[in-house]
CSV table of N, CA, C and O in Angstrom, one decimal:
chain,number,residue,atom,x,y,z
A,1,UNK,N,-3.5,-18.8,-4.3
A,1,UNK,CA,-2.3,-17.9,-4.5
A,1,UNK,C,-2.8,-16.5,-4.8
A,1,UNK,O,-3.8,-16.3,-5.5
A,2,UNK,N,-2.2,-15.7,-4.5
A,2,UNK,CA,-2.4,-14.2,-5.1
A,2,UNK,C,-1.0,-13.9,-5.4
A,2,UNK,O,0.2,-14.1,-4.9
A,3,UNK,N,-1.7,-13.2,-6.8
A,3,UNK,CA,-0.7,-11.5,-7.3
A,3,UNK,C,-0.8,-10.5,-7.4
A,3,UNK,O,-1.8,-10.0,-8.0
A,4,UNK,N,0.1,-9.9,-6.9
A,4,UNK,CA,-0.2,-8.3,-7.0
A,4,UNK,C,0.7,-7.5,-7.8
A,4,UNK,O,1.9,-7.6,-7.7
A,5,UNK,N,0.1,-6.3,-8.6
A,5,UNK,CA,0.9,-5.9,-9.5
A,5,UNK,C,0.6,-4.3,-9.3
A,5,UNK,O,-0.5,-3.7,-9.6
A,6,UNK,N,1.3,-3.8,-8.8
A,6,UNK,CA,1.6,-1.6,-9.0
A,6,UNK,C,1.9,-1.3,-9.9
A,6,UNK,O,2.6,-1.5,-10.8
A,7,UNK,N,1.0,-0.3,-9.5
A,7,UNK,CA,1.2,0.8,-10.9
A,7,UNK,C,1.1,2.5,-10.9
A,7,UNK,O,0.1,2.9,-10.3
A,8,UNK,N,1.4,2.9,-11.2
A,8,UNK,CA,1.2,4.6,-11.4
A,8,UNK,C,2.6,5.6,-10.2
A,8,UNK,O,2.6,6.8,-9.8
A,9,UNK,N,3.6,4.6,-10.0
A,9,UNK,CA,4.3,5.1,-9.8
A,9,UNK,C,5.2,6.2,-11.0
A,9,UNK,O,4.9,6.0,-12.1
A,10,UNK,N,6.3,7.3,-10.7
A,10,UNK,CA,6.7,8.3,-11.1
A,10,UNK,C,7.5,9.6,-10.5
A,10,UNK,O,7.6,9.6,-9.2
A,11,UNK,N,7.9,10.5,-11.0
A,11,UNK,CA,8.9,11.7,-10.2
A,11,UNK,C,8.0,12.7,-10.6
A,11,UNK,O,7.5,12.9,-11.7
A,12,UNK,N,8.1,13.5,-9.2
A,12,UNK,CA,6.6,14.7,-9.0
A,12,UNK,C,7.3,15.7,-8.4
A,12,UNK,O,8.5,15.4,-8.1
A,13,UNK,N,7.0,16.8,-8.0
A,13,UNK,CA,7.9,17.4,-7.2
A,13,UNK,C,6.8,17.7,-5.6
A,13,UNK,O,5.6,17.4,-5.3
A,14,UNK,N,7.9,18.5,-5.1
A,14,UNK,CA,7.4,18.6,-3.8
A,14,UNK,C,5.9,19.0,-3.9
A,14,UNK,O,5.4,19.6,-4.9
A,15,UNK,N,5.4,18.8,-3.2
A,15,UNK,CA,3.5,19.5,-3.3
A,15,UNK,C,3.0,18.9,-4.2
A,15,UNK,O,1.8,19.3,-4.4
A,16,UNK,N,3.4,17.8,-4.9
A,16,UNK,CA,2.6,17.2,-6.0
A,16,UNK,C,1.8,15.7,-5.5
A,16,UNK,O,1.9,15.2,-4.4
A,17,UNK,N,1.2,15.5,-6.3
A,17,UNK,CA,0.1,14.1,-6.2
A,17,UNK,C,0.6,13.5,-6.7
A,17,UNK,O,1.5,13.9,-7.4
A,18,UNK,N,0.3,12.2,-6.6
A,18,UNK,CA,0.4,10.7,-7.1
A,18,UNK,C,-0.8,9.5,-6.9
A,18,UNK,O,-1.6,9.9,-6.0
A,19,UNK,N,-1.0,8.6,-7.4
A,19,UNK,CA,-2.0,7.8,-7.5
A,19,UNK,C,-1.3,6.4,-7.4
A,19,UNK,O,-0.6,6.3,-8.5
A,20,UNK,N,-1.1,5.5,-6.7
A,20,UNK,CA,-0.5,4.5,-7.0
A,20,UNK,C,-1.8,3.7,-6.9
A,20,UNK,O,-2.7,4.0,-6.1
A,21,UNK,N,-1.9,2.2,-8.0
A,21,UNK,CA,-2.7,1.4,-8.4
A,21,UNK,C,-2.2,-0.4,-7.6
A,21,UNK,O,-1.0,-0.5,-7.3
A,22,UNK,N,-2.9,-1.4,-7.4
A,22,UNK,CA,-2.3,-2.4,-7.2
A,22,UNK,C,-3.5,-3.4,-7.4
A,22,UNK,O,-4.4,-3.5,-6.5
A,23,UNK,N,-3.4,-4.2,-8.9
A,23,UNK,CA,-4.1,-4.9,-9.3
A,23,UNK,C,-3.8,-6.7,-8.9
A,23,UNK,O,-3.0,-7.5,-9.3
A,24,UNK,N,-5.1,-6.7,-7.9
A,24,UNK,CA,-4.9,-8.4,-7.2
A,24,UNK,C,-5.7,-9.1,-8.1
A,24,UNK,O,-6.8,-8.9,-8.7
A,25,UNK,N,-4.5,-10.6,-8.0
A,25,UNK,CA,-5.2,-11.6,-8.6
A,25,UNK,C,-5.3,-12.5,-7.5
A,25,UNK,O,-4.5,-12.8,-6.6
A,26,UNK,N,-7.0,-13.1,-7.6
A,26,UNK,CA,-7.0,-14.1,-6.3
A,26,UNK,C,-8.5,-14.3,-6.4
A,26,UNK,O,-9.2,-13.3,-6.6
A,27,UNK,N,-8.9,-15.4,-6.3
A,27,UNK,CA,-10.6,-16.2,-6.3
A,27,UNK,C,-11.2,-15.1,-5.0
A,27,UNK,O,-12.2,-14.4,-5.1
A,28,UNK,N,-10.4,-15.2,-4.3
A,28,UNK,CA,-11.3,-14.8,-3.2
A,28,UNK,C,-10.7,-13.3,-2.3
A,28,UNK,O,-10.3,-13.1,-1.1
A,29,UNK,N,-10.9,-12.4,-3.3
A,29,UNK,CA,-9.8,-10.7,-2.4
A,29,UNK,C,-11.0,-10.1,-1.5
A,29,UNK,O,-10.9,-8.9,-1.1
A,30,UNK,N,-12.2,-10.7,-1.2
A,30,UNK,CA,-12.4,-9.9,-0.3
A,30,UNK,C,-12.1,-10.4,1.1
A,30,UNK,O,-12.2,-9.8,2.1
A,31,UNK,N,-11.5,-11.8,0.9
A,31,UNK,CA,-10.9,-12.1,2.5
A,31,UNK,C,-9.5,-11.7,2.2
A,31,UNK,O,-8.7,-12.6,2.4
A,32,UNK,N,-9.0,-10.9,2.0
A,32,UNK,CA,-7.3,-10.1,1.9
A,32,UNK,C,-7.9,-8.8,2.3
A,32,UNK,O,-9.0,-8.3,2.1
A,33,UNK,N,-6.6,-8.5,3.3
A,33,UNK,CA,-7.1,-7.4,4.1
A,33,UNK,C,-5.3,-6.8,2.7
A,33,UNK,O,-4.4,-7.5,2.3
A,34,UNK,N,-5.5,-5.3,2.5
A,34,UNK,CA,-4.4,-5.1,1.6
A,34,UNK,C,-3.6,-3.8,2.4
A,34,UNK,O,-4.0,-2.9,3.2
A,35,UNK,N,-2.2,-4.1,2.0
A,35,UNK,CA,-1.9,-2.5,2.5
A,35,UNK,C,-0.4,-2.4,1.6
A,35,UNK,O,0.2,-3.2,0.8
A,36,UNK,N,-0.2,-0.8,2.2
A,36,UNK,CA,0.7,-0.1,0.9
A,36,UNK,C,2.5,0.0,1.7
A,36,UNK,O,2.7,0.8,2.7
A,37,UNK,N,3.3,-0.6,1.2
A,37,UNK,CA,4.4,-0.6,2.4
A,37,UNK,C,5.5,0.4,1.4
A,37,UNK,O,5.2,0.4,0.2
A,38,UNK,N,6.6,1.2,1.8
A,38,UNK,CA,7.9,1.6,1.2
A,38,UNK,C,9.5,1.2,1.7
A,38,UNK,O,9.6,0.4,2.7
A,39,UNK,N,10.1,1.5,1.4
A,39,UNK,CA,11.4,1.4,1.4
A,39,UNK,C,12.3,2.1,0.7
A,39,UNK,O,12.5,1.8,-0.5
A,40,UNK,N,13.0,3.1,1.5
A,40,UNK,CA,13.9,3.9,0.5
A,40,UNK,C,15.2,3.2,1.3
A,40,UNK,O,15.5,2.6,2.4
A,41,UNK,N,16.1,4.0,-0.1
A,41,UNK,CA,17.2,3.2,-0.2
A,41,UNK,C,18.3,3.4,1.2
A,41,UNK,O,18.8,4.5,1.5
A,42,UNK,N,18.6,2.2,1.9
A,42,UNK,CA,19.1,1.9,2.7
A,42,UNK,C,18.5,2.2,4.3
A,42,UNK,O,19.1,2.5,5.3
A,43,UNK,N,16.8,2.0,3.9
A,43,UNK,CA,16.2,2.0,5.2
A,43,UNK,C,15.6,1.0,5.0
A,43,UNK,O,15.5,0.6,3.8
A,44,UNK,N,14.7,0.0,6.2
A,44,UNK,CA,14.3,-0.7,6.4
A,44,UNK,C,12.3,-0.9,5.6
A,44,UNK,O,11.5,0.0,5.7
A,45,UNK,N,12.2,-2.0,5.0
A,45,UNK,CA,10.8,-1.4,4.6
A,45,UNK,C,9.7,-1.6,5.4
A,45,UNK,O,9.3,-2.7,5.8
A,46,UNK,N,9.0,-0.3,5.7
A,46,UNK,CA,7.9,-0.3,6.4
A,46,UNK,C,6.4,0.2,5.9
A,46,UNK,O,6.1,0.7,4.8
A,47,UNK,N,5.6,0.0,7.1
A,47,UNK,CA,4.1,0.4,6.6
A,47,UNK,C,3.6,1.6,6.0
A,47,UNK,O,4.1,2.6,6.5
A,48,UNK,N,2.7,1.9,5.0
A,48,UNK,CA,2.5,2.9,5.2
A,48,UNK,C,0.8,3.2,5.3
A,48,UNK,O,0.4,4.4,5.4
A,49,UNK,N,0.2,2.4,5.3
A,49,UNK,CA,-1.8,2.2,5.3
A,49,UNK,C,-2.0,1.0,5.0
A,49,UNK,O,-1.3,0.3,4.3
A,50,UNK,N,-3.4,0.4,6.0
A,50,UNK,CA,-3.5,-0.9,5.4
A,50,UNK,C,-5.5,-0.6,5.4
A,50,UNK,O,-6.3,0.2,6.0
A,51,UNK,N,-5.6,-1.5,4.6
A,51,UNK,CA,-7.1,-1.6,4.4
A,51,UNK,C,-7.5,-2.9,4.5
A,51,UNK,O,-7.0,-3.8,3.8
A,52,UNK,N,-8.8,-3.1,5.7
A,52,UNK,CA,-9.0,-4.6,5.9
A,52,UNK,C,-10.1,-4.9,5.2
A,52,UNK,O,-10.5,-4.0,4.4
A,53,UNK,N,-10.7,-5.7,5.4
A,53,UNK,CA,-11.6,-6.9,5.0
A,53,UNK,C,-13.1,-6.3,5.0
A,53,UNK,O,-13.9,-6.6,4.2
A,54,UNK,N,-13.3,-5.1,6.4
A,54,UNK,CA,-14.3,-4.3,6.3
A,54,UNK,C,-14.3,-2.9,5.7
A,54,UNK,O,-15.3,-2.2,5.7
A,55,UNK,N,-13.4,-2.5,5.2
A,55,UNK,CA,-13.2,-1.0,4.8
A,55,UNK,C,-12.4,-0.1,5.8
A,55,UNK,O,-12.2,1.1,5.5
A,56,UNK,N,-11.8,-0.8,7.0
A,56,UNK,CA,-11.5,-0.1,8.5
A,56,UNK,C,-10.0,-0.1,7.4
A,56,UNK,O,-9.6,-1.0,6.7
A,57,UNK,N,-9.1,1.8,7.9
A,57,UNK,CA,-8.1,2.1,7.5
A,57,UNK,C,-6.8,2.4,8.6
A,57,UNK,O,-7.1,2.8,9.7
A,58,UNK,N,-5.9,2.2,8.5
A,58,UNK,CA,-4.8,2.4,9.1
A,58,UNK,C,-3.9,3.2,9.0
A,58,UNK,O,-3.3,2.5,8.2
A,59,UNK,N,-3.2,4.3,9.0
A,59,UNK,CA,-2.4,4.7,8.5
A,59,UNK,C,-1.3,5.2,9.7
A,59,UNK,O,-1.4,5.7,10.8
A,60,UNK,N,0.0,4.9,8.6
A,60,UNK,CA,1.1,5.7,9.6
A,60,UNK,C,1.5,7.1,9.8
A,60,UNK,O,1.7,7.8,8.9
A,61,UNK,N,1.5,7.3,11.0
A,61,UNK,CA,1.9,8.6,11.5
A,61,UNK,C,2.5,10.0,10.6
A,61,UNK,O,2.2,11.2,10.7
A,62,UNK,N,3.1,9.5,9.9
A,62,UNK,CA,4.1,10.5,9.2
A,62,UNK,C,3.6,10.5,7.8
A,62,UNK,O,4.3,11.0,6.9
A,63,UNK,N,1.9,9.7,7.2
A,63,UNK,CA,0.9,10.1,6.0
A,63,UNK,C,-0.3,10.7,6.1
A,63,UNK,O,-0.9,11.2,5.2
A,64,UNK,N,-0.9,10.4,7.9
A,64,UNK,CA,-2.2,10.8,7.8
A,64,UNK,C,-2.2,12.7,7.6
A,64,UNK,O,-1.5,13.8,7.8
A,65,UNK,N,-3.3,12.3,7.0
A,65,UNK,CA,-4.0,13.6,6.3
A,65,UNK,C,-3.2,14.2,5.2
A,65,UNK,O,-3.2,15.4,5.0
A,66,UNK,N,-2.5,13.4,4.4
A,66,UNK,CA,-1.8,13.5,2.9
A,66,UNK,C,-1.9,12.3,1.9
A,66,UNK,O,-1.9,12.5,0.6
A,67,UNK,N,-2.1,10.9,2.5
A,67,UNK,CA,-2.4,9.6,1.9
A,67,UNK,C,-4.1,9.2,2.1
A,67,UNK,O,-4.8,9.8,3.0
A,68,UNK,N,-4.4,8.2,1.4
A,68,UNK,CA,-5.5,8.0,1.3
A,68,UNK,C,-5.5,6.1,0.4
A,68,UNK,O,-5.2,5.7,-0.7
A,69,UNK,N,-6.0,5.5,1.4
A,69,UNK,CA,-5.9,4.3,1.1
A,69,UNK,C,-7.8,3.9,0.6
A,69,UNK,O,-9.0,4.0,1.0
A,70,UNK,N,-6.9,3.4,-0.8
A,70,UNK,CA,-9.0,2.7,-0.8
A,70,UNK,C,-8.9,1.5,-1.6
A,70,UNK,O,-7.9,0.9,-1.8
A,71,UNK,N,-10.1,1.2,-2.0
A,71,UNK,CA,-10.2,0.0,-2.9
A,71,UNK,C,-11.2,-0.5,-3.5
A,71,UNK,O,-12.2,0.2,-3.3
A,72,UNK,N,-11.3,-1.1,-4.0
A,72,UNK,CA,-12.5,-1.0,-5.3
A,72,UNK,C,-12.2,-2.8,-5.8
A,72,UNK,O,-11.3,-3.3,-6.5
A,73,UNK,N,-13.4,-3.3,-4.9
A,73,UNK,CA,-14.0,-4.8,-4.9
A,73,UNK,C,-14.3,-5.3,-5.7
A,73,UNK,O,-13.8,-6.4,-6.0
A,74,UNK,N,-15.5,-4.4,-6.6
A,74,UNK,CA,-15.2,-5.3,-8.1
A,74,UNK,C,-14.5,-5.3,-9.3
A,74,UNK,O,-14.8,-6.0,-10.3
A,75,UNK,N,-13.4,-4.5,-9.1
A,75,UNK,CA,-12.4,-4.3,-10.0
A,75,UNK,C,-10.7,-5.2,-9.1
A,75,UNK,O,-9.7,-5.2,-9.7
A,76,UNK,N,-10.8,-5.9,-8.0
A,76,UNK,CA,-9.9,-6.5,-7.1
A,76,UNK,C,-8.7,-5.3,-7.2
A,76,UNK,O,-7.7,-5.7,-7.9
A,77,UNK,N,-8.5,-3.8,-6.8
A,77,UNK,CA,-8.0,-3.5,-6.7
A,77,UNK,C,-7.9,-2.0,-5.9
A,77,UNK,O,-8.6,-1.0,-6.0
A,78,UNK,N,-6.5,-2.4,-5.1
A,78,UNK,CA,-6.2,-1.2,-4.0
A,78,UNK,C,-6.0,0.1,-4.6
A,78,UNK,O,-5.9,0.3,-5.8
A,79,UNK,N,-6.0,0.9,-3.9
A,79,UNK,CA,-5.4,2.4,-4.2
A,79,UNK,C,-4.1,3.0,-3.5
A,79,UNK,O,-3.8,2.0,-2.7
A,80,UNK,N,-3.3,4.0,-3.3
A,80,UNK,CA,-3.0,4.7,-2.9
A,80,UNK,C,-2.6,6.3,-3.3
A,80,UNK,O,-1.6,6.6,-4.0
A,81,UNK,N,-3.6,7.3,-2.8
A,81,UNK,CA,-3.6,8.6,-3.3
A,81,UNK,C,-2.8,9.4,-2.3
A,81,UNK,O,-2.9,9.6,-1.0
A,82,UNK,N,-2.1,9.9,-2.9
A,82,UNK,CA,-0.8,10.6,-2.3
A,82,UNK,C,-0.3,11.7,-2.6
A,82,UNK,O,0.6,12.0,-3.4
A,83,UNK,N,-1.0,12.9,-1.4
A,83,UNK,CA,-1.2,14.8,-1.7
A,83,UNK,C,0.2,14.9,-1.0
A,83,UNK,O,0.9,14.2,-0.3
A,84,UNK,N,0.2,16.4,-1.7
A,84,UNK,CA,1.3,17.1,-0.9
A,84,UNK,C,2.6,16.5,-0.5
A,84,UNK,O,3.2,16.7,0.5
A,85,UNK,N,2.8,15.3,-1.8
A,85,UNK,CA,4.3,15.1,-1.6
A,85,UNK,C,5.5,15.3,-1.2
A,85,UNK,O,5.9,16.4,-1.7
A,86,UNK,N,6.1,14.9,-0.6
A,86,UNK,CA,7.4,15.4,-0.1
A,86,UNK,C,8.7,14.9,-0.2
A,86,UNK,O,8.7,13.7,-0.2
A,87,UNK,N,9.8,15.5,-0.2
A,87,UNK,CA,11.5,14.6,-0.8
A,87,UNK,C,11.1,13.7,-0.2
A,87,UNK,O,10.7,12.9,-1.0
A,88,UNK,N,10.9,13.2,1.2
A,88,UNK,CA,11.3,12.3,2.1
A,88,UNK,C,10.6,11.0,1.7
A,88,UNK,O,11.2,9.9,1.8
A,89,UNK,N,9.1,11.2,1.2
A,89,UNK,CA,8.3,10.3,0.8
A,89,UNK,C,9.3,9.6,-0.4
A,89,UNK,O,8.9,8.5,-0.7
A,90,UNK,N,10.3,9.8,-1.2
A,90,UNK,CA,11.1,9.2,-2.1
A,90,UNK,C,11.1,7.7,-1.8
A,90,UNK,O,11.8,7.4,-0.9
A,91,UNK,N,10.3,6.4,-2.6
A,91,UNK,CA,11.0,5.4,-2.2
A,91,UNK,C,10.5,4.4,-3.1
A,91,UNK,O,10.2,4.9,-4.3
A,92,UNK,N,10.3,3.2,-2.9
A,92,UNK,CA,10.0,2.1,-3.3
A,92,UNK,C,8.5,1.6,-3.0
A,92,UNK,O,8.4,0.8,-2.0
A,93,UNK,N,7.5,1.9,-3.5
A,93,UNK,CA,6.2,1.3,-2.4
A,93,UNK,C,5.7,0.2,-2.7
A,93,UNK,O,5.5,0.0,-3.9
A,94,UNK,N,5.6,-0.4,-2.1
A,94,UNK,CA,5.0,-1.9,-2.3
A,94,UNK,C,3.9,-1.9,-1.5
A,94,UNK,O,3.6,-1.1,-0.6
A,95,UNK,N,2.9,-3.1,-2.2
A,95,UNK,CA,1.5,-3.4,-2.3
A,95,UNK,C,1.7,-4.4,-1.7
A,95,UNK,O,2.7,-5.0,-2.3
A,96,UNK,N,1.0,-5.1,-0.2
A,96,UNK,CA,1.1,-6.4,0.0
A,96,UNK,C,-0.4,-6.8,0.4
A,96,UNK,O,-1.3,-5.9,0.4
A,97,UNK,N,-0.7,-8.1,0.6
A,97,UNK,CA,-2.0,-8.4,0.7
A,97,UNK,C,-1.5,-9.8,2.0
A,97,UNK,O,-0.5,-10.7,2.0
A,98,UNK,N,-2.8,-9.6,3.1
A,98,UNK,CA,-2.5,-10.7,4.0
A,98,UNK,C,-4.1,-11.2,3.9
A,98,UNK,O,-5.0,-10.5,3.4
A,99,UNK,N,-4.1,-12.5,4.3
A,99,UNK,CA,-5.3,-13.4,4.8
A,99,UNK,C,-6.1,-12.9,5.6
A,99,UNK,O,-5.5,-12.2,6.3
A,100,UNK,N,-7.5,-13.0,5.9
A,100,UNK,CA,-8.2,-12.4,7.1
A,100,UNK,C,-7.8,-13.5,8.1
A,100,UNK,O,-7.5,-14.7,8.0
A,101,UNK,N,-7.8,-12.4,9.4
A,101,UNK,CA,-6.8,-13.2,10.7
A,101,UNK,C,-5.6,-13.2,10.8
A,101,UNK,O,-5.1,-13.3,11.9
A,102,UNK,N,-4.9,-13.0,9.8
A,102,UNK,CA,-3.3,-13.0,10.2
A,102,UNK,C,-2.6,-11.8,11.1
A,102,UNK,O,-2.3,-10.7,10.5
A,103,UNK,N,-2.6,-11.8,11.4
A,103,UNK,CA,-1.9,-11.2,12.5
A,103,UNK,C,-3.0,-10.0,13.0
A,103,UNK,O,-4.2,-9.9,12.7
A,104,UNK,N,-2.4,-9.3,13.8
A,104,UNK,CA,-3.5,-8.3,14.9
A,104,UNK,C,-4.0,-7.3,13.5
A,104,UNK,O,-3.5,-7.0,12.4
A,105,UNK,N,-5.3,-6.9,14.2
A,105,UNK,CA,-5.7,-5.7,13.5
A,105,UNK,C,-5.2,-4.3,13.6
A,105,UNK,O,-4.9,-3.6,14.5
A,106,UNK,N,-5.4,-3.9,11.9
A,106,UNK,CA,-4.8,-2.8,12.3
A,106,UNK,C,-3.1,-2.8,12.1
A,106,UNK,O,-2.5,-2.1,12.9
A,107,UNK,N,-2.6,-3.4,11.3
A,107,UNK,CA,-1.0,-3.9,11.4
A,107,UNK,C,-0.7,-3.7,10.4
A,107,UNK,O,-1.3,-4.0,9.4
A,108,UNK,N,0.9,-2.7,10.7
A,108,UNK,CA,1.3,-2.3,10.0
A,108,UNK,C,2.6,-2.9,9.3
A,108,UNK,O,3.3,-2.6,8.3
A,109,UNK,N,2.7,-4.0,10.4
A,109,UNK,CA,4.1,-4.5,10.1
A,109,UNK,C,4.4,-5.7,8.9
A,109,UNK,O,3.8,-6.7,8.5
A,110,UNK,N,5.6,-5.1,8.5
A,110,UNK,CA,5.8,-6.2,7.0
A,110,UNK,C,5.7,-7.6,7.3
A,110,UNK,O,5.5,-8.5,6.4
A,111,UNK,N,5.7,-7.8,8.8
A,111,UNK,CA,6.0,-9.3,8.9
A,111,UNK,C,4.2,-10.3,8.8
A,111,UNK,O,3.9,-11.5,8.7
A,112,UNK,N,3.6,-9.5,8.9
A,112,UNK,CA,2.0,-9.9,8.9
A,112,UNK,C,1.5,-9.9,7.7
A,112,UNK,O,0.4,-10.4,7.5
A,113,UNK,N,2.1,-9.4,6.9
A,113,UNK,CA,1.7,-9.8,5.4
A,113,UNK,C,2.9,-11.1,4.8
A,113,UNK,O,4.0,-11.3,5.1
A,114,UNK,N,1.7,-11.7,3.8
A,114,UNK,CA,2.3,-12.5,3.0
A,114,UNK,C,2.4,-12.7,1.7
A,114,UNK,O,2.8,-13.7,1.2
A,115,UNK,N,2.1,-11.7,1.0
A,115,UNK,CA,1.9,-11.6,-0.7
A,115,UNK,C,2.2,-10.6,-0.7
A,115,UNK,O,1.8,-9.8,0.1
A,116,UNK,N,3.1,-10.3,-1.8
A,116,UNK,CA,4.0,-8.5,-2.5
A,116,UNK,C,4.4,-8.8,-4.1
A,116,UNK,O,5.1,-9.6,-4.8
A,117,UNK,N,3.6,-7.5,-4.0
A,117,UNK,CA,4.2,-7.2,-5.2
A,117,UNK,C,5.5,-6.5,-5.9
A,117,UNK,O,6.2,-6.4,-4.9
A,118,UNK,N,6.2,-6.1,-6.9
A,118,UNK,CA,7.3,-6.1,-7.0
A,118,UNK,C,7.7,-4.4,-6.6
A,118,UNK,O,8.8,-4.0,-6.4
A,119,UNK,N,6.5,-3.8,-6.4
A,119,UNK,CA,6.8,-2.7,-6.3
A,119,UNK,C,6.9,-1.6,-7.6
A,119,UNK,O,7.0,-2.1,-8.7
A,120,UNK,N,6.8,0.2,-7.4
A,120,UNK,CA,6.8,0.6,-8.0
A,120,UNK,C,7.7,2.2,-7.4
A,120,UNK,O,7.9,2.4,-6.2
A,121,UNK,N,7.9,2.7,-8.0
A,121,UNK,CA,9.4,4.3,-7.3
A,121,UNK,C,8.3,5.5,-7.8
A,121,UNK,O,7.8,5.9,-8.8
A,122,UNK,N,8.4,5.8,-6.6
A,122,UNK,CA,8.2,7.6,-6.0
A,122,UNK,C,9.2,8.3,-6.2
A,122,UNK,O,10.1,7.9,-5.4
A,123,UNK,N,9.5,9.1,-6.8
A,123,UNK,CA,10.5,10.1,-6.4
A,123,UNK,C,9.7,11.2,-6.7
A,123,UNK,O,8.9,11.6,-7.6
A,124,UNK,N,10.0,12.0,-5.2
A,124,UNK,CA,9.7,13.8,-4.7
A,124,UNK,C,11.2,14.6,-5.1
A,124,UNK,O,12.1,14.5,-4.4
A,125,UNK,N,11.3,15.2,-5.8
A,125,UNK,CA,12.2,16.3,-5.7
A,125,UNK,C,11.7,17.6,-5.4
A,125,UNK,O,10.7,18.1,-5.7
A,126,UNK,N,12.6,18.2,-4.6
A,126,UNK,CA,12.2,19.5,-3.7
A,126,UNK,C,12.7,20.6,-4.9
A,126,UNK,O,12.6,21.8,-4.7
């Protein structure tokens, strides 16, 4: 079983940073490939970076070159670093973690993960 627990969420304003934390529990995280998903209110929750099994990163369209996905092996825990915030970025981010193999590489979609955490709130104000 794995758990995953976020952290360092908060309200920043526009152009500001954030650090969001996601501490896994699990015998075995280096076969979890992990990634960072959101959902603001009354949109659908989607991808936002995933990090696999080798260090190889993912990210969606509308973070690269402002987010930064990492992780740190012997501490079993992900990152996400998050420049130059923006209102839009406002939401709910969730930490999920999948099996090596599950679904295609490189995947951003919520349906290919199977462990989440409860989540933690961004809010950008402009």
């Amino acid at each position: 079983q794995v758990q995953l627990v976020e952290s360092g969420g908060g309200s920043v304003q526009s152009g500001g940073s954030l650090r969001l934390s996601c501490a896994v529990s699990t015998y075995s995280y280096s076969d979890y490939s992990m990634g960072w998903f959101r959902q603001a209110p009354g949109k659908e929750r989607g991808g936002v970076a995933t990090i696999d099994t080798a260090g190889s990163t993912t990210y969606a369209d509308f973070v690269k070159g402002r987010f930064t996905i990492s992780q740190d092996n012997a501490k079993n825990t992900v990152f996400l670093q998050m420049n130059n915030l923006k209102s839009e970025d406002t939401a709910m981010y969730y930490c999920a973690a999948r099996f090596r193999g599950w679904g295609p590489l490189k995947s951003l979609a919520v349906s290919d993960f199977g462990y989440w955490g409860q989540g933690t709130q961004v809010t950008v104000s402009s």
